[in-house]
Tab-separated table of C-alpha atoms and ligand atoms in Angstrom:
chain	number	residue	atom	x	y	z
D	1	MET	CA	31.932	2.075	16.714
D	2	ALA	CA	31.649	0.654	13.208
D	3	GLU	CA	28.859	-1.802	12.582
D	4	VAL	CA	29.276	-5.238	11.017
D	5	LEU	CA	26.380	-7.093	9.434
D	6	VAL	CA	26.046	-10.794	10.154
D	7	PHE	CA	23.623	-12.722	7.948
D	8	VAL	CA	21.807	-15.215	10.154
D	9	ASP	CA	21.462	-18.855	9.127
D	10	HIS	CA	18.535	-20.354	10.999
D	11	ALA	CA	15.851	-23.022	10.702
D	12	ASP	CA	12.467	-21.670	11.821
D	13	GLY	CA	14.121	-19.495	14.448
D	14	ALA	CA	16.779	-21.995	15.623
D	15	VAL	CA	20.108	-20.249	14.943
D	16	ARG	CA	22.780	-22.505	13.438
D	17	LYS	CA	26.201	-22.656	15.069
D	18	PRO	CA	28.160	-21.055	12.166
D	19	THR	CA	26.183	-17.840	12.704
D	20	LEU	CA	27.273	-17.718	16.355
D	21	GLU	CA	30.871	-18.172	15.161
D	22	LEU	CA	30.393	-15.221	12.782
D	23	LEU	CA	29.246	-13.097	15.730
D	24	THR	CA	32.506	-13.917	17.566
D	25	LEU	CA	34.515	-12.769	14.521
D	26	ALA	CA	32.305	-9.730	13.895
D	27	ARG	CA	33.035	-8.417	17.395
D	28	ARG	CA	36.701	-8.060	16.384
D	29	LEU	CA	35.677	-5.648	13.635
D	30	GLY	CA	32.958	-3.623	15.334
D	31	ASP	CA	29.422	-3.899	16.669
D	32	PRO	CA	27.612	-6.907	15.206
D	33	VAL	CA	24.207	-6.218	13.687
D	34	ALA	CA	22.405	-9.448	12.800
D	35	VAL	CA	20.045	-9.770	9.842
D	36	ALA	CA	17.524	-12.605	10.133
D	37	VAL	CA	14.888	-13.267	7.497
D	38	GLY	CA	12.171	-15.823	6.834
D	39	ALA	CA	9.814	-17.774	9.068
D	40	GLY	CA	10.887	-17.611	12.696
D	41	ALA	CA	13.286	-14.675	12.158
D	42	ALA	CA	11.910	-12.724	15.128
D	43	ALA	CA	12.529	-15.734	17.401
D	44	THR	CA	16.282	-15.572	16.746
D	45	ALA	CA	16.743	-12.246	18.544
D	46	GLY	CA	17.324	-13.666	22.036
D	47	VAL	CA	20.174	-16.034	21.205
D	48	LEU	CA	21.775	-13.482	18.866
D	49	ALA	CA	21.800	-10.880	21.653
D	50	GLU	CA	23.388	-13.432	24.002
D	51	HIS	CA	26.215	-13.753	21.476
D	52	GLY	CA	26.905	-10.076	21.007
D	53	ALA	CA	24.442	-8.722	18.429
D	54	VAL	CA	23.792	-5.103	19.374
D	55	LYS	CA	20.858	-4.990	16.999
D	56	VAL	CA	18.798	-7.642	15.236
D	57	LEU	CA	17.074	-6.686	11.991
D	58	THR	CA	14.287	-9.104	11.102
D	59	HIS	CA	11.923	-9.579	8.191
D	60	GLU	CA	9.468	-12.398	7.791
D	61	ALA	CA	7.823	-13.019	4.410
D	62	ALA	CA	6.770	-16.077	2.428
D	63	GLU	CA	9.123	-15.113	-0.437
D	64	TYR	CA	12.184	-16.323	1.490
D	65	ALA	CA	10.916	-19.902	1.431
D	66	ASP	CA	9.053	-19.796	-1.859
D	67	TYR	CA	11.915	-18.527	-4.035
D	68	LEU	CA	15.650	-19.173	-4.259
D	69	VAL	CA	18.304	-16.776	-2.945
D	70	VAL	CA	17.337	-13.395	-4.458
D	71	PRO	CA	14.844	-12.314	-1.733
D	72	LYS	CA	17.661	-12.819	0.794
D	73	VAL	CA	19.978	-10.661	-1.309
D	74	ASP	CA	17.274	-7.969	-1.402
D	75	ALA	CA	17.056	-8.083	2.401
D	76	LEU	CA	20.809	-7.885	2.922
D	77	GLN	CA	21.047	-5.009	0.450
D	78	ALA	CA	18.329	-3.176	2.411
D	79	ALA	CA	20.291	-3.808	5.622
D	80	VAL	CA	23.516	-2.489	4.076
D	81	ALA	CA	21.650	0.685	3.038
D	82	ALA	CA	20.155	1.070	6.538
D	83	VAL	CA	23.349	0.424	8.521
D	84	SER	CA	26.360	1.382	6.312
D	85	PRO	CA	28.498	-1.408	7.806
D	86	VAL	CA	32.270	-1.885	7.450
D	87	ALA	CA	31.743	-5.520	6.543
D	88	VAL	CA	29.101	-8.142	5.836
D	89	LEU	CA	29.827	-11.642	7.137
D	90	VAL	CA	28.003	-14.651	5.706
D	91	SER	CA	28.498	-18.338	6.421
D	92	SER	CA	30.353	-20.224	3.644
D	93	SER	CA	27.560	-22.594	2.649
D	94	ALA	CA	26.709	-22.973	-1.038
D	95	GLU	CA	23.737	-20.659	-0.487
D	96	GLY	CA	25.764	-18.240	1.645
D	97	LYS	CA	28.388	-17.876	-1.059
D	98	GLU	CA	25.760	-17.211	-3.705
D	99	VAL	CA	24.056	-14.608	-1.532
D	100	ALA	CA	27.404	-12.943	-0.785
D	101	ALA	CA	28.494	-12.846	-4.424
D	102	ARG	CA	25.192	-11.396	-5.597
D	103	LEU	CA	25.212	-8.816	-2.794
D	104	ALA	CA	28.774	-7.713	-3.590
D	105	LEU	CA	27.845	-7.289	-7.246
D	106	ARG	CA	24.804	-5.218	-6.339
D	107	ILE	CA	26.626	-2.873	-3.977
D	108	GLY	CA	29.776	-2.592	-6.112
D	109	SER	CA	32.026	-4.333	-3.569
D	110	GLY	CA	34.581	-7.069	-3.627
D	111	VAL	CA	33.863	-10.463	-2.089
D	112	ILE	CA	36.163	-12.921	-0.318
D	113	THR	CA	34.917	-16.495	0.071
D	114	ASP	CA	35.880	-19.398	2.347
D	115	ALA	CA	37.823	-17.305	4.856
D	116	VAL	CA	39.124	-19.222	7.880
D	117	ASP	CA	39.788	-16.116	9.939
D	118	VAL	CA	38.898	-12.427	9.903
D	119	GLU	CA	40.629	-9.625	11.761
D	120	ALA	CA	40.579	-5.853	11.819
D	121	GLY	CA	43.157	-4.126	9.607
D	122	GLU	CA	44.189	-0.497	9.180
D	123	GLN	CA	42.517	-0.281	5.786
D	124	GLY	CA	39.579	-2.547	6.540
D	125	PRO	CA	38.894	-6.145	7.551
D	126	VAL	CA	41.551	-8.698	6.576
D	127	ALA	CA	40.472	-12.247	5.713
D	128	THR	CA	42.684	-15.331	5.913
D	129	GLN	CA	42.216	-18.120	3.379
D	130	SER	CA	43.950	-21.474	3.113
D	131	VAL	CA	44.644	-22.329	-0.528
D	132	PHE	CA	46.326	-24.891	-2.815
D	133	ALA	CA	45.665	-27.899	-0.585
D	134	ALA	CA	46.749	-25.918	2.492
D	135	GLY	CA	50.089	-25.222	0.787
D	136	PHE	CA	49.633	-21.470	1.274
D	137	THR	CA	47.856	-19.194	3.688
D	138	THR	CA	46.794	-15.901	2.139
D	139	LYS	CA	45.555	-12.695	3.684
D	140	SER	CA	43.397	-10.343	1.634
D	141	ARG	CA	41.148	-7.388	2.030
D	142	VAL	CA	38.412	-5.985	-0.128
D	143	SER	CA	39.812	-2.855	-1.738
D	144	LYS	CA	36.546	-1.437	-3.057
D	145	GLY	CA	33.335	-0.863	-1.139
D	146	VAL	CA	31.997	-2.725	1.894
D	147	ALA	CA	33.910	-5.958	2.550
D	148	VAL	CA	31.652	-8.955	1.887
D	149	ILE	CA	33.253	-12.054	3.400
D	150	THR	CA	32.059	-15.640	3.681
D	151	VAL	CA	33.587	-17.621	6.535
D	152	LYS	CA	33.885	-21.403	6.748
D	153	PRO	CA	32.045	-23.096	9.628
D	154	ASN	CA	34.276	-23.958	12.611
D	155	SER	CA	36.684	-21.082	11.897
D	156	ALA	CA	36.084	-19.497	15.310
D	157	ALA	CA	34.954	-20.653	18.716
D	158	VAL	CA	31.469	-19.621	19.765
D	159	GLU	CA	31.793	-17.118	22.605
D	160	ALA	CA	28.777	-15.854	24.480
D	161	ALA	CA	28.877	-12.075	25.046
D	162	ALA	CA	25.536	-10.693	26.131
D	163	ALA	CA	24.727	-7.372	24.456
D	164	ALA	CA	21.982	-4.885	25.189
D	165	SER	CA	20.234	-5.631	21.963
D	166	THR	CA	17.287	-4.145	20.151
D	167	ALA	CA	15.202	-5.959	17.565
D	168	GLU	CA	13.826	-3.961	14.660
D	169	GLU	CA	11.832	-4.863	11.629
D	170	LEU	CA	13.822	-4.358	8.435
D	171	ALA	CA	11.971	-2.686	5.559
D	172	VAL	CA	12.525	-4.824	2.470
D	173	THR	CA	11.192	-4.170	-1.023
D	174	PHE	CA	11.626	-7.249	-3.174
D	175	SER	CA	13.253	-6.709	-6.550
D	176	GLU	CA	11.819	-7.891	-9.856
D	177	GLN	CA	14.333	-10.762	-9.892
D	178	ALA	CA	13.207	-11.979	-6.450
D	179	THR	CA	10.477	-14.205	-7.850
D	180	GLY	CA	12.524	-15.465	-10.813
D	181	THR	CA	13.229	-18.944	-9.456
D	182	LYS	CA	10.402	-20.629	-7.573
D	183	VAL	CA	10.809	-23.584	-5.244
D	184	THR	CA	8.368	-26.193	-6.546
D	185	ALA	CA	8.920	-29.040	-4.079
D	186	ARG	CA	10.759	-29.775	-0.860
D	187	THR	CA	11.674	-33.202	0.485
D	188	PRO	CA	13.409	-33.285	3.862
D	189	ARG	CA	16.518	-35.435	3.947
D	190	GLU	CA	16.184	-38.498	6.125
D	191	SER	CA	17.963	-37.673	9.337
D	192	THR	CA	20.917	-39.845	10.308
D	193	GLY	CA	20.873	-38.374	13.792
D	194	ARG	CA	24.420	-37.164	13.157
D	195	PRO	CA	25.458	-33.523	12.825
D	196	GLU	CA	25.428	-31.772	9.449
D	197	LEU	CA	28.711	-32.563	7.664
D	198	THR	CA	29.768	-28.993	6.896
D	199	GLU	CA	28.999	-27.759	10.420
D	200	ALA	CA	30.245	-30.700	12.494
D	201	ALA	CA	33.074	-30.104	14.962
D	202	VAL	CA	34.344	-33.632	14.289
D	203	VAL	CA	34.258	-35.483	10.954
D	204	VAL	CA	35.199	-39.147	10.531
D	205	SER	CA	35.626	-40.134	6.906
D	206	GLY	CA	36.268	-43.326	4.995
D	207	GLY	CA	37.812	-43.967	1.610
D	208	ARG	CA	38.390	-46.830	-0.809
D	209	GLY	CA	40.307	-48.614	1.926
D	210	VAL	CA	36.995	-49.240	3.740
D	211	GLY	CA	36.299	-51.760	1.003
D	212	GLY	CA	32.491	-51.845	0.856
D	213	ALA	CA	29.175	-50.341	1.943
D	214	GLU	CA	28.732	-52.637	4.939
D	215	SER	CA	32.217	-51.940	6.242
D	216	PHE	CA	31.282	-48.283	6.601
D	217	ALA	CA	29.655	-49.413	9.880
D	218	VAL	CA	33.189	-49.316	11.342
D	219	ILE	CA	33.509	-45.640	10.358
D	220	GLU	CA	30.007	-44.854	11.614
D	221	ALA	CA	30.707	-46.482	14.985
D	222	LEU	CA	33.781	-44.277	15.476
D	223	ALA	CA	31.790	-41.227	14.372
D	224	ASP	CA	29.008	-42.016	16.837
D	225	SER	CA	31.450	-42.464	19.704
D	226	LEU	CA	32.611	-38.881	19.040
D	227	GLY	CA	29.255	-37.324	18.083
D	228	ALA	CA	30.765	-36.752	14.641
D	229	ALA	CA	29.514	-36.494	11.080
D	230	VAL	CA	30.529	-39.145	8.536
D	231	GLY	CA	32.372	-38.144	5.365
D	232	ALA	CA	33.634	-40.152	2.397
D	233	SER	CA	36.128	-39.864	-0.426
D	234	ARG	CA	34.903	-39.721	-3.981
D	235	ALA	CA	36.211	-43.230	-4.607
D	236	ALA	CA	33.945	-44.543	-1.826
D	237	VAL	CA	30.986	-42.513	-3.068
D	238	ASP	CA	31.491	-43.486	-6.731
D	239	ALA	CA	31.596	-47.129	-5.672
D	240	GLY	CA	28.125	-46.630	-4.162
D	241	TRP	CA	29.282	-47.378	-0.616
D	242	TYR	CA	28.152	-44.076	0.861
D	243	PRO	CA	25.760	-41.288	-0.268
D	244	HIS	CA	27.051	-38.518	-2.502
D	245	THR	CA	25.967	-35.956	0.123
D	246	ALA	CA	28.824	-37.227	2.314
D	247	GLN	CA	31.564	-36.630	-0.275
D	248	VAL	CA	34.364	-34.410	0.977
D	249	GLY	CA	36.563	-32.616	-1.527
D	250	GLN	CA	36.843	-30.417	-4.545
D	251	THR	CA	33.639	-31.736	-6.104
D	252	GLY	CA	32.027	-32.583	-2.782
D	253	LYS	CA	31.647	-30.657	0.452
D	254	SER	CA	34.223	-28.460	2.058
D	255	VAL	CA	34.628	-29.130	5.767
D	256	SER	CA	36.736	-27.403	8.384
D	257	PRO	CA	36.116	-29.230	11.670
D	258	GLN	CA	38.162	-29.125	14.851
D	259	LEU	CA	39.055	-32.774	14.207
D	260	TYR	CA	39.113	-34.714	10.910
D	261	ILE	CA	39.832	-38.445	11.022
D	262	ALA	CA	40.472	-40.065	7.625
D	263	SER	CA	40.567	-43.853	7.351
D	264	GLY	CA	41.590	-45.646	4.171
D	265	VAL	CA	41.860	-42.335	2.312
D	266	SER	CA	45.041	-41.778	0.291
D	267	GLY	CA	44.922	-37.967	0.417
D	268	ALA	CA	44.528	-37.057	-3.255
D	269	ILE	CA	44.713	-33.322	-3.888
D	270	GLN	CA	41.005	-33.214	-4.739
D	271	HIS	CA	40.169	-34.743	-1.348
D	272	ARG	CA	42.553	-32.426	0.488
D	273	ALA	CA	40.891	-29.429	-1.141
D	274	GLY	CA	37.788	-30.141	0.935
D	275	MET	CA	39.365	-30.791	4.349
D	276	GLN	CA	42.747	-29.091	4.450
D	277	THR	CA	41.617	-26.351	6.832
D	278	SER	CA	40.558	-28.829	9.529
D	279	LYS	CA	42.249	-27.877	12.793
D	280	THR	CA	43.598	-31.323	13.728
D	281	ILE	CA	43.951	-34.032	11.090
D	282	VAL	CA	44.373	-37.711	11.909
D	283	ALA	CA	44.868	-40.429	9.295
D	284	ILE	CA	44.780	-44.199	9.509
D	285	ASN	CA	46.283	-45.873	6.461
D	286	LYS	CA	48.153	-49.132	5.948
D	287	ASP	CA	50.525	-47.499	3.449
D	288	ALA	CA	53.173	-45.443	5.252
D	289	GLU	CA	53.865	-43.616	1.963
D	290	ALA	CA	50.244	-42.451	1.475
D	291	PRO	CA	50.203	-38.685	0.671
D	292	ILE	CA	47.668	-38.020	3.434
D	293	PHE	CA	50.510	-38.442	5.936
D	294	ASP	CA	52.093	-35.212	4.569
D	295	LEU	CA	49.124	-33.311	5.913
D	296	VAL	CA	48.368	-34.929	9.245
D	297	ASP	CA	48.944	-33.910	12.832
D	298	TYR	CA	48.726	-37.569	13.907
D	299	GLY	CA	49.086	-40.606	11.683
D	300	VAL	CA	48.608	-44.301	12.346
D	301	VAL	CA	50.161	-46.761	9.880
D	302	GLY	CA	47.948	-49.800	10.154
D	303	ASP	CA	44.912	-51.667	8.938
D	304	LEU	CA	41.839	-49.569	9.655
D	305	PHE	CA	39.886	-52.701	10.622
D	306	ASP	CA	42.376	-53.229	13.457
D	307	VAL	CA	42.856	-49.592	14.440
D	308	VAL	CA	39.411	-48.003	14.142
D	309	PRO	CA	37.451	-50.477	16.342
D	310	GLN	CA	40.148	-50.187	19.049
D	311	LEU	CA	39.937	-46.409	18.852
D	312	THR	CA	36.151	-46.543	19.126
D	313	GLU	CA	36.308	-48.816	22.171
D	314	GLU	CA	38.938	-46.625	23.846
D	315	ILE	CA	36.848	-43.495	23.294
D	316	LYS	CA	33.740	-45.203	24.693
D	317	THR	CA	35.699	-46.402	27.738
D	318	ARG	CA	37.146	-42.967	28.451
D	319	LYS	CA	33.741	-41.348	28.054
D	320	GLY	CA	32.448	-43.806	30.626
A	401	LIG	P1	42.541	-44.379	-2.968
A	401	LIG	O1	43.328	-43.289	-3.579
A	401	LIG	O2	42.400	-45.649	-3.743
A	401	LIG	O3	43.166	-44.665	-1.540
A	401	LIG	C1	42.760	-45.690	-0.702
A	401	LIG	C2	43.723	-45.707	0.461
A	401	LIG	O4	43.262	-46.643	1.401
A	401	LIG	C3	45.141	-46.089	0.086
A	401	LIG	O5	46.039	-45.087	0.524
A	401	LIG	C4	45.377	-47.407	0.794
A	401	LIG	O6	46.706	-47.548	1.290
A	401	LIG	C5	44.403	-47.310	1.941
A	401	LIG	N1	43.916	-48.596	2.449
A	401	LIG	C6	43.454	-49.653	1.752
A	401	LIG	N2	43.035	-50.617	2.578
A	401	LIG	C7	43.261	-50.166	3.840
A	401	LIG	C8	43.033	-50.711	5.131
A	401	LIG	N3	42.453	-51.916	5.303
A	401	LIG	N4	43.399	-49.985	6.201
A	401	LIG	C9	43.967	-48.757	6.065
A	401	LIG	N5	44.194	-48.187	4.864
A	401	LIG	C10	43.833	-48.876	3.760
A	401	LIG	N6	38.170	-37.221	-4.456
A	401	LIG	C11	37.578	-36.889	-3.299
A	401	LIG	O7	37.747	-37.541	-2.276
A	401	LIG	N7	36.737	-35.798	-3.247
A	401	LIG	C12	36.477	-35.019	-4.329
A	401	LIG	O8	35.699	-34.065	-4.213
A	401	LIG	C13	37.129	-35.352	-5.554
A	401	LIG	N8	36.933	-34.585	-6.649
A	401	LIG	C14	37.620	-34.905	-7.809
A	401	LIG	C15	37.503	-34.064	-8.916
A	401	LIG	C16	38.187	-34.356	-10.080
A	401	LIG	C17	38.063	-33.441	-11.256
A	401	LIG	C18	39.007	-35.506	-10.135
A	401	LIG	C19	39.775	-35.827	-11.388
A	401	LIG	C20	39.127	-36.340	-9.058
A	401	LIG	C21	38.428	-36.052	-7.870
A	401	LIG	N9	38.530	-36.880	-6.754
A	401	LIG	C22	37.951	-36.492	-5.587
A	401	LIG	C23	39.187	-38.210	-6.825
A	401	LIG	C24	40.592	-38.214	-6.292
A	401	LIG	O9	41.512	-37.873	-7.303
A	401	LIG	C25	40.943	-39.621	-5.767
A	401	LIG	O10	40.757	-40.556	-6.796
A	401	LIG	C26	40.116	-40.057	-4.566
A	401	LIG	O11	40.122	-39.051	-3.585
A	401	LIG	C27	40.697	-41.335	-4.007
A	401	LIG	O12	39.907	-41.789	-2.958
A	401	LIG	P2	40.525	-42.681	-1.824
A	401	LIG	O13	41.609	-41.940	-1.134
A	401	LIG	O14	39.400	-43.182	-1.011
A	401	LIG	O15	41.063	-43.924	-2.652
């Protein structure tokens, strides 16, 4: 059976959920072969095998942490040469997209970014993208070389599928460019205790309608009742009510959760660009004509300060 490379996103050996989703999709195309690099790479093998990786290629070296993306591109290129896969799947983070683009350039392939689904096709893997504020769904395939595809988090359900897996060390020779951009400092972000915005299964976001920094507590309370991440529109971020890292949209983060709840957000095209592929969209807005209602699965016309606290209480009650 054809092999499919999955580039593993992990933190010191703890595999992130989007990688497990990629393994689910990879199994539709062939036998998943996972590539894990950096500190803790060897420790990822167990969980990857439980999710269908028939082989795990690992390489640990200081270069992966000390320099920006090129060492990772070198490793993936070495894996492509070793395996001759039909496709390479990478998670659609900012780093993932850069790695994918550089890899495709190196191996003379095409690249498809921000796919929301991947399936096998007669002439190679077919990727689905949602474009123009979810106005169109497109299907494309790479017509030259090995298909390099980045997939948005939450595009597939994680399905365990234990495989008889082998772990092997990948031989990687770093290129001259690998040490071109050195990391000079690292400051961990203060943890909010909430899930990472781009990976969260549920996102609760607030816009200008929230009215101030303190009022974001209403949004946070709903998020916490659902174990969700908190997002914000650019208007809310520009007003200084919420950190820039929480901005959803064209110039912010792109999210694709199972559930997106927008409160006091009008639904400008630039906001939609970052959340349109969410599976279920709920909006709370006091203006029945707000454009966000064109996009939603469920809409509540009302004042968010009435609706959101009631919703939070109801969720808490039902959770017991
Ligand atoms: P508004 O458009 O002002 O909407 C506020 C909404 O809240 C209204 O619909 C109102 O009815 C409702 N409301 C008010 N009070 C209440 C209440 N008490 N209860 C319920 N509802 C209430 N925007 C982004 O979000 N992300 C981006 O990445 C982004 N990138 C951009 C890039 C460019 C180049 C440009 C030009 C713009 C970009 N924008 C982006 C800005 C975008 O065009 C909008 O201005 C912005 O999204 C509006 O934010 P908002 O919906 O919070 O505010």
